[in-house]
Coordinates of C-alpha atoms in Angstrom, one line a residue:
M251 CA 20.4 -228.8 91.3
G252 CA 21.5 -225.1 90.7
G253 CA 20.6 -222.9 87.8
R254 CA 21.9 -222.4 84.3
T255 CA 25.8 -222.9 83.7
R256 CA 27.3 -219.8 82.3
F257 CA 30.9 -219.4 80.8
V258 CA 33.0 -216.2 81.1
D259 CA 36.2 -216.0 79.2
S260 CA 38.8 -213.3 80.0
D261 CA 42.4 -212.5 79.9
I262 CA 42.6 -211.4 83.5
L263 CA 40.0 -212.6 86.2
I264 CA 40.1 -210.5 89.6
I265 CA 38.5 -212.3 92.4
G266 CA 37.2 -209.9 95.2
G267 CA 36.3 -206.3 94.7
G268 CA 37.9 -204.9 98.0
F269 CA 40.8 -202.6 97.7
G270 CA 43.1 -205.2 96.5
G271 CA 40.8 -206.2 93.6
C272 CA 40.0 -202.6 92.7
G273 CA 43.7 -201.6 92.6
A274 CA 44.0 -204.7 90.4
A275 CA 41.3 -203.8 88.0
Y276 CA 42.5 -200.1 87.8
E277 CA 46.1 -201.1 86.7
S278 CA 45.2 -203.9 84.6
R279 CA 43.5 -201.5 82.3
Y280 CA 46.3 -199.2 82.1
W281 CA 48.9 -201.6 81.0
G282 CA 46.3 -204.2 79.3
R283 CA 44.5 -201.6 77.0
D284 CA 43.2 -204.4 74.8
L285 CA 42.8 -207.2 77.3
K286 CA 39.3 -208.6 78.5
I287 CA 39.3 -207.8 82.2
V288 CA 36.7 -209.3 84.6
L289 CA 36.0 -208.6 88.2
V290 CA 33.9 -211.2 90.3
E291 CA 32.3 -210.0 93.8
K292 CA 30.5 -212.1 96.4
A293 CA 28.7 -208.8 97.4
N294 CA 28.5 -205.6 95.4
I295 CA 31.7 -203.8 94.6
E296 CA 30.0 -200.4 95.7
R297 CA 29.9 -201.7 99.1
S298 CA 32.2 -204.5 99.6
G299 CA 35.5 -205.5 101.5
A300 CA 36.9 -204.3 104.7
V301 CA 36.4 -200.7 103.8
A302 CA 32.8 -201.2 103.0
Q303 CA 31.2 -199.3 106.0
G304 CA 33.7 -196.3 105.8
L305 CA 37.1 -195.5 107.4
S306 CA 38.4 -192.5 109.3
A307 CA 42.1 -192.9 108.4
I308 CA 44.6 -194.1 105.7
N309 CA 47.0 -196.0 107.9
C310 CA 49.8 -196.4 105.1
Y311 CA 51.3 -193.1 103.6
M312 CA 55.0 -192.3 103.8
G313 CA 54.5 -188.2 103.1
M314 CA 57.9 -188.4 100.8
Q315 CA 56.8 -185.0 99.1
W316 CA 57.4 -183.4 102.4
G317 CA 60.3 -185.5 103.5
E318 CA 58.1 -187.1 106.5
N319 CA 59.2 -190.8 105.8
Q320 CA 60.9 -192.8 103.3
P321 CA 60.2 -196.4 102.2
E322 CA 63.3 -197.6 104.0
D323 CA 61.8 -196.1 107.1
F324 CA 58.6 -198.1 106.6
V325 CA 60.5 -201.2 106.1
R326 CA 62.2 -200.8 109.6
Y327 CA 59.1 -199.9 111.1
T328 CA 57.4 -203.1 109.9
R329 CA 60.3 -205.4 110.5
G330 CA 60.4 -204.1 114.2
D331 CA 56.4 -204.4 114.6
L332 CA 56.5 -208.1 113.5
M333 CA 59.6 -209.1 115.7
G334 CA 62.0 -209.2 112.9
L335 CA 60.0 -211.4 110.2
V336 CA 58.7 -209.3 107.3
R337 CA 59.3 -209.9 103.5
E338 CA 61.2 -206.6 103.1
D339 CA 61.2 -206.7 99.4
L340 CA 57.3 -206.5 99.3
V341 CA 56.9 -204.0 101.9
Y342 CA 59.4 -201.9 100.3
D343 CA 57.7 -202.2 97.0
I344 CA 54.4 -201.1 98.5
A345 CA 55.9 -198.1 100.6
R346 CA 57.7 -196.6 97.5
H347 CA 54.4 -196.8 95.6
V348 CA 51.6 -195.8 98.0
D349 CA 51.8 -191.9 98.1
A350 CA 51.1 -191.7 94.4
T351 CA 48.1 -193.9 95.0
V352 CA 46.7 -191.8 97.8
H353 CA 47.3 -188.4 95.8
M354 CA 45.2 -190.3 93.0
F355 CA 42.5 -191.1 95.7
E356 CA 42.4 -187.5 96.4
E357 CA 42.1 -186.4 92.8
W358 CA 39.0 -188.8 92.6
G359 CA 37.3 -186.9 95.4
L360 CA 38.4 -188.4 98.7
P361 CA 38.4 -185.6 101.3
I362 CA 41.7 -185.7 103.1
L363 CA 42.0 -183.6 106.3
K364 CA 44.9 -181.0 106.2
N365 CA 46.9 -179.6 109.1
P366 CA 45.9 -175.7 109.3
Q367 CA 49.4 -175.0 110.4
T368 CA 51.4 -176.8 107.7
G369 CA 49.0 -177.5 105.0
R370 CA 50.2 -180.9 104.8
Y371 CA 47.6 -183.9 105.3
L372 CA 46.8 -184.2 109.0
R373 CA 48.4 -186.9 110.7
E374 CA 47.2 -189.3 112.9
G375 CA 50.3 -191.0 113.6
K376 CA 53.7 -191.4 112.0
W377 CA 52.1 -193.3 109.0
Q378 CA 48.4 -192.5 109.5
I379 CA 46.5 -189.6 107.9
M380 CA 43.0 -188.7 108.8
I381 CA 40.1 -188.7 105.9
H382 CA 36.5 -188.0 105.8
G383 CA 36.0 -191.7 104.6
E384 CA 32.4 -192.7 104.9
S385 CA 32.4 -192.7 100.9
Y386 CA 36.0 -194.2 100.6
K387 CA 34.9 -197.4 99.1
P388 CA 32.4 -196.0 96.6
I389 CA 34.9 -193.5 95.2
V390 CA 37.6 -196.3 94.6
A391 CA 35.0 -198.9 93.3
E392 CA 34.0 -196.4 90.7
A393 CA 37.5 -196.2 89.3
A394 CA 37.6 -200.0 89.1
R395 CA 34.2 -200.4 87.5
K396 CA 35.2 -198.0 84.8
S397 CA 38.4 -200.0 84.2
V398 CA 37.0 -203.4 83.6
N399 CA 35.0 -205.0 80.8
E400 CA 32.6 -206.6 83.2
V401 CA 31.9 -206.6 87.1
Y402 CA 29.9 -209.9 88.3
N403 CA 28.3 -208.9 91.4
R404 CA 26.6 -211.5 93.8
I405 CA 28.8 -214.3 92.8
M406 CA 30.4 -216.7 95.3
V407 CA 33.6 -218.0 94.0
T408 CA 33.9 -221.6 95.7
H409 CA 37.0 -222.9 93.7
L410 CA 39.9 -222.0 91.6
V411 CA 40.5 -224.2 88.5
M412 CA 43.7 -225.7 87.3
D413 CA 44.9 -226.2 83.8
S414 CA 44.2 -229.7 82.6
K415 CA 47.5 -230.4 80.8
Q416 CA 49.9 -228.1 82.9
P417 CA 49.1 -229.2 86.7
N418 CA 50.8 -226.2 88.4
R419 CA 49.0 -223.5 86.2
I420 CA 45.9 -221.7 86.9
A421 CA 43.0 -221.7 84.6
G422 CA 40.2 -219.9 86.2
A423 CA 37.6 -220.1 88.8
V424 CA 33.9 -221.4 89.4
G425 CA 31.1 -220.3 91.6
F426 CA 27.5 -219.6 91.7
N427 CA 25.2 -216.4 91.9
V428 CA 23.8 -216.1 95.4
R429 CA 20.6 -214.5 93.9
N430 CA 19.3 -216.9 91.3
G431 CA 21.7 -220.0 91.6
D432 CA 23.3 -219.9 88.1
F433 CA 26.7 -221.8 87.9
Y434 CA 29.7 -219.7 86.5
V435 CA 32.8 -220.9 84.9
F436 CA 35.4 -218.0 84.7
R437 CA 38.1 -219.2 82.2
A438 CA 41.1 -216.9 82.4
K439 CA 44.8 -216.7 81.4
A440 CA 45.7 -215.0 84.8
V441 CA 43.9 -214.9 88.0
I442 CA 44.4 -212.2 90.8
V443 CA 42.9 -213.1 94.2
G444 CA 41.8 -210.2 96.3
A445 CA 39.4 -212.1 98.5
G446 CA 39.2 -211.4 102.1
G447 CA 41.0 -212.8 105.2
G448 CA 39.4 -214.6 108.0
S449 CA 37.2 -213.4 110.6
H450 CA 34.8 -216.0 112.6
I451 CA 37.4 -218.6 112.4
Y452 CA 38.0 -218.2 116.2
R453 CA 34.9 -217.6 118.5
P454 CA 34.1 -214.0 119.0
R455 CA 33.7 -212.2 122.4
S456 CA 30.5 -210.9 121.1
V457 CA 27.6 -213.3 122.0
G458 CA 23.8 -213.6 121.1
E459 CA 22.5 -211.2 118.5
G460 CA 25.8 -209.4 118.6
M461 CA 27.8 -212.3 117.4
G462 CA 28.3 -210.6 113.9
R463 CA 30.1 -207.9 115.8
T464 CA 33.7 -208.7 115.1
W465 CA 36.7 -206.1 114.4
Y466 CA 37.6 -207.5 111.0
A467 CA 34.5 -207.6 108.7
P468 CA 32.2 -210.6 109.3
W469 CA 31.7 -211.2 105.5
S470 CA 35.5 -211.6 105.1
T471 CA 35.4 -215.5 105.3
A472 CA 39.1 -216.6 104.8
S473 CA 38.4 -217.0 100.9
A474 CA 41.8 -215.5 100.2
Y475 CA 43.3 -218.6 101.7
G476 CA 40.5 -221.2 101.2
L477 CA 40.6 -220.6 97.5
I478 CA 44.5 -220.8 97.2
I479 CA 45.4 -223.4 99.5
P480 CA 43.9 -226.3 97.4
T481 CA 45.9 -225.3 94.3
G482 CA 49.0 -226.4 96.2
A483 CA 50.5 -222.8 96.4
T484 CA 52.9 -222.2 99.1
M485 CA 51.4 -220.3 102.1
T486 CA 53.6 -218.6 104.8
Q487 CA 53.2 -217.1 108.3
M488 CA 49.6 -218.4 108.6
E489 CA 50.5 -218.8 112.4
N490 CA 50.9 -214.9 112.5
K491 CA 47.3 -214.4 113.6
I492 CA 46.3 -210.8 114.8
V493 CA 44.8 -209.8 118.1
L494 CA 43.5 -206.3 118.3
A495 CA 43.2 -204.0 121.3
R496 CA 39.7 -202.5 120.9
F497 CA 37.1 -200.6 122.9
K498 CA 35.2 -203.3 124.6
D499 CA 31.9 -204.7 123.3
G500 CA 31.6 -202.4 120.1
Y501 CA 35.1 -203.3 118.8
G502 CA 35.8 -199.6 118.1
P503 CA 39.4 -198.8 117.0
V504 CA 42.0 -197.4 119.5
G505 CA 44.3 -195.7 116.6
A506 CA 42.7 -192.2 116.6
W507 CA 42.6 -192.0 120.3
F508 CA 46.1 -193.1 120.9
L509 CA 47.8 -191.4 118.0
L510 CA 45.9 -188.2 117.4
L511 CA 44.1 -187.5 120.6
K512 CA 46.9 -188.8 122.8
A513 CA 44.7 -190.5 125.2
H514 CA 46.4 -192.9 127.7
A515 CA 45.2 -196.2 128.9
T516 CA 45.8 -197.6 132.5
N517 CA 44.7 -200.4 134.5
A518 CA 41.9 -200.1 137.0
A519 CA 44.3 -198.6 139.8
G520 CA 45.4 -195.8 137.0
E521 CA 48.9 -197.4 136.6
F522 CA 50.8 -197.3 133.3
Y523 CA 51.3 -200.9 133.2
E524 CA 53.3 -201.3 130.0
K525 CA 56.5 -199.7 131.6
D526 CA 56.0 -201.8 134.5
R527 CA 56.1 -205.0 132.6
H528 CA 59.1 -204.2 130.4
P529 CA 61.6 -206.4 132.5
E530 CA 59.4 -209.3 132.0
I531 CA 58.7 -208.6 128.3
K532 CA 62.6 -208.1 127.9
E533 CA 63.2 -211.9 129.6
R534 CA 60.8 -213.3 127.2
V535 CA 61.5 -211.6 123.8
G536 CA 65.1 -210.0 124.3
Y537 CA 66.2 -207.1 122.4
Y538 CA 62.9 -206.8 120.6
A539 CA 61.3 -205.4 123.9
D540 CA 63.5 -202.0 123.2
I541 CA 62.1 -201.4 119.7
Q542 CA 60.4 -198.1 119.4
P543 CA 57.3 -197.8 119.1
M544 CA 56.8 -201.0 121.4
P545 CA 55.6 -203.9 118.7
T546 CA 51.9 -204.3 118.7
C547 CA 51.8 -207.9 120.0
L548 CA 54.0 -206.8 123.1
R549 CA 51.5 -204.1 124.1
N550 CA 48.8 -206.7 124.0
H551 CA 50.8 -209.0 126.0
A552 CA 51.1 -206.3 128.8
M553 CA 47.4 -205.5 128.7
I554 CA 46.5 -209.6 128.8
E555 CA 48.9 -210.1 131.9
E556 CA 47.4 -207.2 133.9
I557 CA 44.0 -208.8 133.3
K558 CA 45.3 -212.0 134.1
A559 CA 46.5 -210.6 137.2
G560 CA 43.2 -209.4 138.4
K561 CA 44.2 -205.5 137.7
G562 CA 41.6 -204.9 135.1
P563 CA 39.4 -203.6 133.6
I564 CA 41.7 -201.6 131.5
Y565 CA 40.6 -198.2 130.6
M566 CA 41.2 -195.7 128.0
H567 CA 40.9 -192.3 129.6
T568 CA 39.1 -190.4 126.9
Q569 CA 38.0 -187.8 129.4
H570 CA 41.3 -186.5 129.6
V571 CA 41.6 -185.4 126.2
L572 CA 38.3 -184.3 124.7
D573 CA 38.9 -180.6 125.9
T574 CA 37.7 -178.8 122.9
K575 CA 34.7 -179.1 120.7
E576 CA 36.8 -180.2 117.6
K577 CA 38.5 -183.0 119.5
E578 CA 35.1 -184.2 120.7
E579 CA 33.6 -184.1 117.1
L580 CA 36.7 -185.9 115.8
G581 CA 36.1 -188.6 118.8
W582 CA 32.7 -189.4 117.8
E583 CA 33.3 -189.0 114.1
D584 CA 36.0 -191.9 114.3
F585 CA 33.3 -194.3 115.1
L586 CA 30.6 -192.6 113.3
D587 CA 32.7 -193.0 110.0
M588 CA 33.4 -196.7 110.5
T589 CA 32.2 -198.5 113.7
I590 CA 28.7 -196.9 114.4
G591 CA 28.4 -199.6 117.1
Q592 CA 30.6 -198.5 119.2
A593 CA 29.0 -195.0 119.6
V594 CA 25.6 -197.1 120.1
V595 CA 27.5 -199.0 123.1
W596 CA 28.5 -195.5 124.4
A597 CA 24.9 -194.4 124.4
S598 CA 23.5 -197.8 125.7
Q599 CA 26.0 -197.7 128.7
N600 CA 25.5 -194.1 129.7
I601 CA 29.1 -193.3 128.7
D602 CA 29.7 -189.7 127.8
P603 CA 33.6 -190.0 126.7
K604 CA 34.2 -186.3 128.0
Q605 CA 33.4 -187.5 131.6
T606 CA 33.8 -191.4 131.6
P607 CA 36.6 -193.6 130.7
S608 CA 35.9 -196.7 128.5
E609 CA 37.1 -200.3 128.7
L610 CA 39.6 -201.9 126.4
I611 CA 40.0 -205.4 125.7
T612 CA 41.7 -207.7 123.3
A613 CA 39.7 -209.1 120.4
E614 CA 39.5 -212.9 119.2
P615 CA 42.2 -213.5 116.7
Y616 CA 42.0 -212.8 113.1
V617 CA 43.9 -214.3 110.1
M618 CA 44.8 -211.8 107.7
G619 CA 47.6 -210.4 105.5
S620 CA 46.6 -206.7 104.8
H621 CA 46.7 -205.3 108.4
A622 CA 49.4 -205.3 110.8
T623 CA 50.3 -209.1 110.4
C624 CA 51.0 -210.8 107.2
S625 CA 49.4 -214.4 106.9
G626 CA 49.0 -215.4 103.1
A627 CA 50.5 -217.0 100.0
W628 CA 54.3 -217.0 99.4
A629 CA 54.8 -214.6 96.5
S630 CA 57.4 -213.6 94.0
G631 CA 58.9 -210.2 94.7
P632 CA 59.8 -207.2 92.5
E633 CA 62.8 -207.9 90.2
D634 CA 64.9 -204.8 91.0
C635 CA 65.1 -205.4 94.9
A636 CA 63.9 -209.1 95.6
P637 CA 66.7 -211.6 96.5
A638 CA 66.9 -214.6 94.3
D639 CA 64.9 -216.6 97.0
Y640 CA 62.0 -214.4 96.7
Q641 CA 62.0 -214.1 93.0
W642 CA 60.7 -216.6 90.2
G643 CA 59.5 -214.5 87.4
Y644 CA 56.3 -212.0 88.1
N645 CA 55.9 -209.7 90.9
R646 CA 53.2 -210.8 93.4
M647 CA 52.9 -214.3 91.7
T648 CA 52.2 -217.2 93.9
T649 CA 54.1 -220.6 93.5
V650 CA 51.4 -221.4 91.0
Q651 CA 51.8 -220.2 87.6
G652 CA 49.5 -217.3 86.4
L653 CA 47.9 -217.2 90.2
F654 CA 48.7 -213.6 91.5
G655 CA 47.5 -212.0 94.7
A656 CA 46.9 -208.6 96.7
G657 CA 45.9 -207.4 100.0
D658 CA 44.8 -210.2 102.6
T659 CA 46.1 -213.0 100.0
I660 CA 49.8 -212.2 99.8
G661 CA 51.8 -213.2 103.0
G662 CA 54.8 -211.3 104.4
S663 CA 53.8 -207.9 103.5
A664 CA 52.6 -206.3 106.9
H665 CA 50.9 -203.1 107.5
K666 CA 49.4 -202.4 103.9
F667 CA 46.0 -201.5 105.2
S668 CA 43.6 -199.9 102.6
A669 CA 46.0 -198.0 100.5
G670 CA 48.8 -200.5 100.7
S671 CA 46.2 -203.2 99.5
F672 CA 45.2 -201.1 96.4
V673 CA 48.8 -200.7 95.7
E674 CA 49.5 -204.3 95.8
G675 CA 46.6 -204.8 93.5
R676 CA 48.1 -202.4 91.1
L677 CA 51.6 -204.3 91.2
A678 CA 50.1 -207.6 90.9
A679 CA 48.2 -206.4 87.8
K680 CA 51.1 -205.0 86.2
A681 CA 52.8 -208.2 86.4
A682 CA 49.7 -210.5 85.6
V683 CA 49.3 -208.3 82.2
R684 CA 53.1 -209.1 81.3
Y685 CA 52.4 -212.7 82.0
V686 CA 49.4 -212.7 79.9
M687 CA 51.3 -210.8 77.1
D688 CA 54.4 -213.3 77.2
M689 CA 52.0 -216.4 77.1
K690 CA 50.7 -215.1 73.7
S691 CA 48.3 -218.0 72.5
D692 CA 49.0 -220.4 75.1
T693 CA 45.6 -220.3 76.7
P694 CA 45.1 -222.6 79.7
R695 CA 42.9 -225.5 79.2
V696 CA 39.6 -226.3 81.3
D697 CA 38.5 -229.9 81.5
D698 CA 34.8 -230.4 81.1
D699 CA 34.6 -233.3 83.6
E700 CA 36.5 -231.3 86.1
I701 CA 33.8 -228.5 85.6
N702 CA 30.9 -231.2 85.8
R703 CA 32.6 -232.4 88.9
L704 CA 32.8 -229.1 90.6
R705 CA 29.4 -228.2 89.7
A706 CA 28.1 -231.3 91.5
T707 CA 30.4 -230.6 94.6
V708 CA 29.2 -226.8 94.7
F709 CA 25.4 -227.7 94.6
K710 CA 25.7 -231.0 96.9
P711 CA 24.7 -229.2 100.2
L712 CA 21.4 -228.3 98.4
E713 CA 20.9 -232.0 97.6
N714 CA 21.9 -233.1 101.2
Y715 CA 19.3 -230.9 102.6
R716 CA 16.5 -231.7 99.9
V717 CA 16.9 -235.5 100.9
G718 CA 17.6 -235.3 104.6
R719 CA 15.1 -232.6 105.6
N720 CA 12.4 -235.6 105.4
E721 CA 14.2 -237.2 108.4
I722 CA 14.2 -233.8 110.5
V723 CA 13.7 -234.1 114.3
A724 CA 12.6 -231.0 116.3
G725 CA 13.1 -228.4 113.5
T726 CA 16.9 -228.2 113.5
V727 CA 18.3 -231.6 114.4
A728 CA 18.8 -233.9 111.5
P729 CA 20.4 -237.1 111.7
S730 CA 22.1 -236.9 108.0
Y731 CA 23.3 -233.4 107.8
I732 CA 24.4 -230.4 109.7
N733 CA 23.8 -226.8 108.7
P734 CA 26.5 -224.1 108.2
L735 CA 25.6 -222.1 111.3
Q736 CA 26.4 -225.4 113.4
G737 CA 29.7 -226.0 111.5
L738 CA 30.8 -222.4 112.2
Q739 CA 30.1 -222.6 115.9
R740 CA 31.8 -225.9 116.2
L741 CA 34.9 -224.7 114.1
E742 CA 34.9 -221.6 116.5
K743 CA 35.0 -223.5 119.5
I744 CA 37.7 -225.8 118.2
M745 CA 39.9 -222.9 117.3
D746 CA 39.1 -221.0 120.6
E747 CA 40.0 -223.9 122.9
Y748 CA 42.8 -225.7 121.1
V749 CA 44.6 -223.1 119.0
G750 CA 44.9 -220.2 121.2
G751 CA 41.6 -218.2 121.4
Y752 CA 40.5 -215.4 123.8
S753 CA 38.9 -217.9 126.4
M754 CA 42.3 -219.6 126.8
F755 CA 44.4 -216.4 126.9
Y756 CA 45.6 -217.2 123.5
V757 CA 47.7 -220.2 124.8
T758 CA 48.2 -223.3 123.1
S759 CA 50.6 -226.2 123.1
E760 CA 51.5 -229.3 120.9
P761 CA 49.2 -231.8 122.8
L762 CA 46.1 -229.0 122.2
L763 CA 47.2 -228.4 118.8
N764 CA 47.3 -232.0 118.0
R765 CA 43.9 -232.6 119.6
G766 CA 42.5 -229.6 117.5
L767 CA 43.6 -231.2 114.2
E768 CA 41.8 -234.4 115.3
L769 CA 38.6 -232.4 115.7
L770 CA 39.4 -230.5 112.6
Q771 CA 39.5 -233.6 110.8
M772 CA 36.3 -234.8 112.0
L773 CA 34.7 -231.4 110.9
T774 CA 36.3 -231.8 107.4
E775 CA 34.6 -235.2 107.0
D776 CA 31.2 -234.0 108.4
F777 CA 31.4 -231.0 105.7
E778 CA 30.8 -233.6 103.3
N779 CA 27.1 -233.7 104.8
I780 CA 26.2 -230.2 105.0
G781 CA 23.0 -229.2 104.3
A782 CA 21.7 -226.0 102.8
E783 CA 18.0 -224.9 102.6
D784 CA 18.6 -222.1 100.0
L785 CA 21.1 -220.3 98.1
H786 CA 22.0 -218.0 101.2
Q787 CA 22.8 -221.0 103.2
L788 CA 24.6 -222.5 100.4
Q789 CA 26.9 -219.3 100.3
R790 CA 27.3 -219.9 104.1
A791 CA 28.4 -223.5 103.6
W792 CA 31.2 -222.5 101.1
E793 CA 32.2 -219.9 103.3
L794 CA 32.5 -222.2 106.1
Q795 CA 34.7 -224.5 103.8
H796 CA 37.2 -221.7 103.2
R797 CA 37.3 -221.0 106.9
I798 CA 37.8 -224.8 107.7
L799 CA 40.8 -225.2 105.4
T800 CA 42.4 -221.9 106.6
A801 CA 41.8 -223.2 110.1
E802 CA 43.7 -226.2 109.5
S803 CA 46.5 -224.3 108.0
V804 CA 46.8 -222.0 111.2
T805 CA 46.8 -225.1 113.3
R806 CA 49.5 -226.8 111.4
H807 CA 51.7 -223.5 111.1
T808 CA 51.3 -222.8 115.0
L809 CA 52.5 -226.5 115.6
F810 CA 55.4 -226.2 113.5
R811 CA 56.8 -223.0 114.7
K812 CA 58.3 -224.2 118.0
E813 CA 58.7 -220.7 119.7
T814 CA 56.5 -217.8 120.7
R815 CA 57.4 -215.4 118.1
W816 CA 54.5 -212.7 119.1
P817 CA 53.5 -213.1 122.8
G818 CA 50.1 -211.1 122.8
Y819 CA 48.9 -212.6 119.5
Y820 CA 49.4 -216.3 120.6
Y821 CA 51.5 -218.3 123.1
R822 CA 53.0 -221.8 122.8
A823 CA 53.1 -222.8 126.4
D824 CA 55.7 -225.6 125.9
H825 CA 57.9 -223.0 124.0
P826 CA 57.2 -219.6 125.8
K827 CA 60.3 -217.8 124.5
L828 CA 61.1 -216.2 121.2
D829 CA 64.1 -218.2 119.8
D830 CA 66.0 -216.5 117.0
N831 CA 68.6 -219.1 116.7
D832 CA 66.1 -221.9 115.6
W833 CA 63.3 -219.7 114.4
H834 CA 64.4 -216.5 112.4
C835 CA 62.6 -217.7 109.5
F836 CA 59.2 -217.8 107.8
T837 CA 57.2 -220.9 108.0
G838 CA 55.6 -222.5 104.8
S839 CA 53.1 -225.0 104.0
K840 CA 52.1 -226.8 100.9
Y841 CA 48.8 -228.6 100.7
D842 CA 48.0 -231.7 98.4
P843 CA 44.3 -231.6 97.7
K844 CA 44.5 -235.3 96.4
T845 CA 46.1 -236.8 99.4
R846 CA 45.1 -234.0 101.8
E847 CA 48.5 -234.0 103.3
W848 CA 50.6 -230.9 104.3
T849 CA 54.4 -230.4 103.8
M850 CA 56.0 -227.9 106.2
S851 CA 59.1 -225.7 105.5
K852 CA 61.4 -223.1 106.8
L853 CA 61.7 -220.3 104.3
P854 CA 64.6 -217.7 104.5
V855 CA 64.5 -214.1 105.8
H856 CA 66.5 -211.7 103.9
R857 CA 67.2 -208.1 104.8
I858 CA 67.5 -205.5 102.0
V859 CA 67.3 -202.5 104.3
P860 CA 69.9 -202.0 107.0
G861 CA 69.5 -200.8 110.5
F862 CA 67.9 -203.7 112.6
E863 CA 71.0 -205.2 113.5
L864 CA 72.1 -202.1 115.4
L865 CA 69.4 -203.0 117.9
K866 CA 71.2 -206.1 119.1
N867 CA 74.5 -204.5 119.8

């Protein structure tokens, strides 16, 4: 089964052509003039990743040239929003470099809106600047494409490959061309994973033909984690799922409406429910309730409690702020830049935002390291400011030698968004080039038997279908295989009902989590018998495998952390309060692919920027 086997050798292999991968490509060439750099992408780099459809704002920009913010301010902000738990070294490292990257985007042709009074970039909020971003991704992809030796589009990377002589060292990756079925073996001295985080791990609110309408890109299939976990790399904060408040049904973002247009949200009675719920929130999380701005998860919590109390729907009062033609255009363009479906919902429901408020709702959870939360791999930090516990050689290298990450892949560095993910790709690439230079001629070894085993594994779903289709009953029900969509819907149902999805108001507990693990184990076993009728379904099968592995990691981390650190993202009903005495730590996990066993651990939190403790006193 499958097409020809093709071997591609490189010094640096970049997996994923989103903003993390594009940043890695650009910077790899700057420092590694003579190195062979290869980028491999599941879709096409021109329009791939979370920014594929466009974006209306850059959410991570300091404005240091105007004295607006300093990197230390950004660390304090992310630390507060994540209830005390961020890798301050990683956040600081991105913050001090992100302005230069944004200025470079502008030089490349990205239109950034200006404030007519000050001449500075037009601020949406303290950290956000407005852009005309429908071509944001093609502009950035062009720089990446010109930087690498080769871009391989339409290759689904399924597995990373380890050095046959040094078990904790990366040697490359394998995957297949989703158009012609050729099997690719990418051998490399260093690998930078810039793949996507996870949507569709939880059952989405949208149903029927709208099932693909999620807030985080539906093509982000948790490969950032599904690739890395089987290497035995330490993962962190996988329980730190993100739940976003969004315009209902269209998943339209709320940032520009809250921050730039100054719209307000109320319950159905017109009450400002956040302040009314402050005493209850303070009882639950202590002094974190007084952080300004209110942490995102706590704002969610207030909304969820209102809805549970029957005080919904929650409304965004767009009609109170669209008082000029410019504001009206800005409101529509916010969606037409990146969430056209929301404008379609308005039209289909007879909503004129000038006259009618719109419903808000919390989305299903997503697993990602590039947005406001920080699931991902435990990574080495920058040499000049990372404490000893966070530093083992090369910046943004995981606990596996030669395996680097950026964007969704790296845990602990919240609030990166697009510009920060590109910066993290640059930081990882600079370190990866140094790693390759330091290795000199010590090239990793790839075992032929392992490659043959992986090839057979990758194409097995095609074989399962070819043999099993002869036993088919009623068109879709087969006794010897399941198809990828059936597997995905089963995964979403397990995660939704046992691991704190929206239908459970994000609530879980030890008995629920343990039952969820039992059901995930059965799904893992059944994946061995998944069937794929063509290459598209084969891609869907391996996307499902990455999601299943990620889902188990999420479940185990959620079970391990015996507190509710982020109410509004998830709740441990058996440990409903935040517990700084026992759980002011990162959670860590290590997966053994041979035994399929997980080792959980607590990882230390270090402060490198002062100012947080003042809140307690």
